């Protein structure tokens, strides 16, 4: 676990844990809302994509904290992040087939790849 900063220790709050908790709450809300999507092709694709969307967001967010790890853990974290991004982006692209991905999904994938590049550059 990452040690809290002095300000976190003084308040008794761990900002990183609160942030992850808030994100988890938002992801749960997102998953629930997806259940109300229409029962057409687009709605089904989005419903089936909830786990992939959440994973890409989680990886993007986790890459921001990669600098808190030691060098060996950073290397493993980068490898895992790359595998997860490729897997979930691939599943999204496969689900849409010949149709273009919605703009927000394309941006999410691009953001995850960008976070990976930035984190990798920080290791060199």
Coordinates of C-alpha atoms in Angstrom, one line a residue:
X1 CA 0.0 0.0 0.0
X2 CA 1.2 3.5 -0.7
X3 CA 1.9 5.6 2.4
X4 CA -0.4 8.5 2.9
X5 CA 1.0 12.0 2.5
X6 CA 1.5 14.3 5.5
X7 CA -1.7 16.1 4.8
X8 CA -3.6 12.7 4.4
X9 CA -2.0 11.5 7.7
X10 CA -3.1 14.7 9.5
X11 CA -6.7 14.4 8.3
X12 CA -7.0 10.6 8.7
X13 CA -8.1 10.5 5.0
X14 CA -6.4 8.5 2.3
X15 CA -7.2 10.5 -0.9
X16 CA -6.2 7.6 -3.2
X17 CA -8.5 5.2 -1.5
X18 CA -11.3 7.8 -1.6
X19 CA -10.7 8.4 -5.2
X20 CA -10.8 4.7 -6.1
X21 CA -14.0 4.3 -3.9
X22 CA -15.6 7.2 -5.8
X23 CA -14.6 5.7 -9.2
X24 CA -16.0 2.3 -8.1
X25 CA -19.3 4.0 -7.2
X26 CA -19.5 5.7 -10.6
X27 CA -18.7 2.5 -12.4
X28 CA -21.5 0.7 -10.5
X29 CA -23.9 3.5 -11.5
X30 CA -22.7 3.2 -15.1
X31 CA -23.3 -0.5 -15.1
X32 CA -26.8 -0.1 -13.7
X33 CA -27.6 2.6 -16.2
X34 CA -26.5 0.3 -19.0
X35 CA -29.2 -2.1 -18.1
X36 CA -31.8 0.4 -19.3
X37 CA -30.3 0.7 -22.8
X38 CA -32.6 -0.2 -25.6
X39 CA -32.8 -3.8 -26.8
X40 CA -31.4 -3.1 -30.2
X41 CA -28.0 -3.7 -31.7
X42 CA -26.4 -0.5 -30.4
X43 CA -27.9 -1.0 -26.9
X44 CA -26.8 -4.6 -26.7
X45 CA -23.2 -3.7 -27.9
X46 CA -23.0 -1.0 -25.2
X47 CA -24.3 -3.3 -22.5
X48 CA -21.9 -6.0 -23.5
X49 CA -19.1 -3.4 -23.4
X50 CA -19.5 -2.2 -19.8
X51 CA -16.8 -4.4 -18.4
X52 CA -14.3 -3.4 -21.1
X53 CA -15.1 0.3 -20.7
X54 CA -14.6 0.1 -16.9
X55 CA -11.4 -1.8 -17.3
X56 CA -9.9 0.7 -19.7
X57 CA -10.8 3.5 -17.3
X58 CA -9.3 1.7 -14.4
X59 CA -6.1 1.0 -16.2
X60 CA -5.9 4.7 -17.3
X61 CA -6.4 5.7 -13.7
X62 CA -3.9 3.2 -12.3
X63 CA -1.2 4.3 -14.8
X64 CA -1.3 7.8 -13.2
X65 CA 0.0 6.2 -9.9
X66 CA 2.6 4.0 -11.5
X67 CA 5.4 6.3 -10.4
X68 CA 4.7 5.3 -6.8
X69 CA 6.0 1.8 -7.4
X70 CA 9.6 0.5 -7.4
X71 CA 11.3 -0.1 -10.8
X72 CA 10.5 -3.9 -10.9
X73 CA 6.8 -3.3 -10.1
X74 CA 6.6 -0.5 -12.7
X75 CA 7.9 -2.8 -15.4
X76 CA 5.3 -5.5 -14.5
X77 CA 2.6 -2.8 -14.2
X78 CA 3.4 -1.4 -17.7
X79 CA 3.3 -5.0 -19.2
X80 CA 0.0 -5.7 -17.5
X81 CA -1.5 -2.4 -18.6
X82 CA -0.5 -3.0 -22.2
X83 CA -2.1 -6.4 -22.2
X84 CA -5.3 -5.1 -20.6
X85 CA -5.6 -2.2 -23.0
X86 CA -5.0 -4.4 -26.0
X87 CA -7.4 -7.0 -24.8
X88 CA -10.3 -4.7 -23.9
X89 CA -9.8 -2.4 -26.9
X90 CA -9.8 -5.4 -29.1
X91 CA -13.0 -6.7 -27.6
X92 CA -14.7 -3.4 -28.2
X93 CA -13.5 -3.2 -31.8
X94 CA -14.5 -6.8 -32.4
X95 CA -18.0 -6.1 -30.9
X96 CA -18.5 -3.2 -33.4
X97 CA -17.2 -5.2 -36.3
X98 CA -17.2 -3.2 -39.5
X99 CA -19.1 -0.3 -37.9
X100 CA -17.0 2.6 -36.5
X101 CA -16.7 2.7 -32.7
X102 CA -18.6 5.5 -31.0
X103 CA -16.4 8.6 -30.6
X104 CA -16.3 8.3 -26.8
X105 CA -15.0 4.7 -27.0
X106 CA -12.3 5.7 -29.5
X107 CA -11.3 8.5 -27.1
X108 CA -11.2 6.2 -24.2
X109 CA -8.9 3.7 -26.0
X110 CA -6.7 6.6 -27.2
X111 CA -6.5 8.0 -23.7
X112 CA -5.5 4.6 -22.3
X113 CA -2.8 4.2 -24.9
X114 CA -1.6 7.7 -24.3
X115 CA -1.4 7.1 -20.5
X116 CA 0.6 3.9 -21.2
X117 CA 3.1 5.9 -23.5
X118 CA 3.5 8.6 -20.9
X119 CA 4.1 6.1 -18.1
X120 CA 6.6 4.1 -20.2
X121 CA 8.4 7.3 -21.1
X122 CA 8.7 8.1 -17.4
X123 CA 10.6 4.9 -16.8
X124 CA 13.4 5.7 -19.3

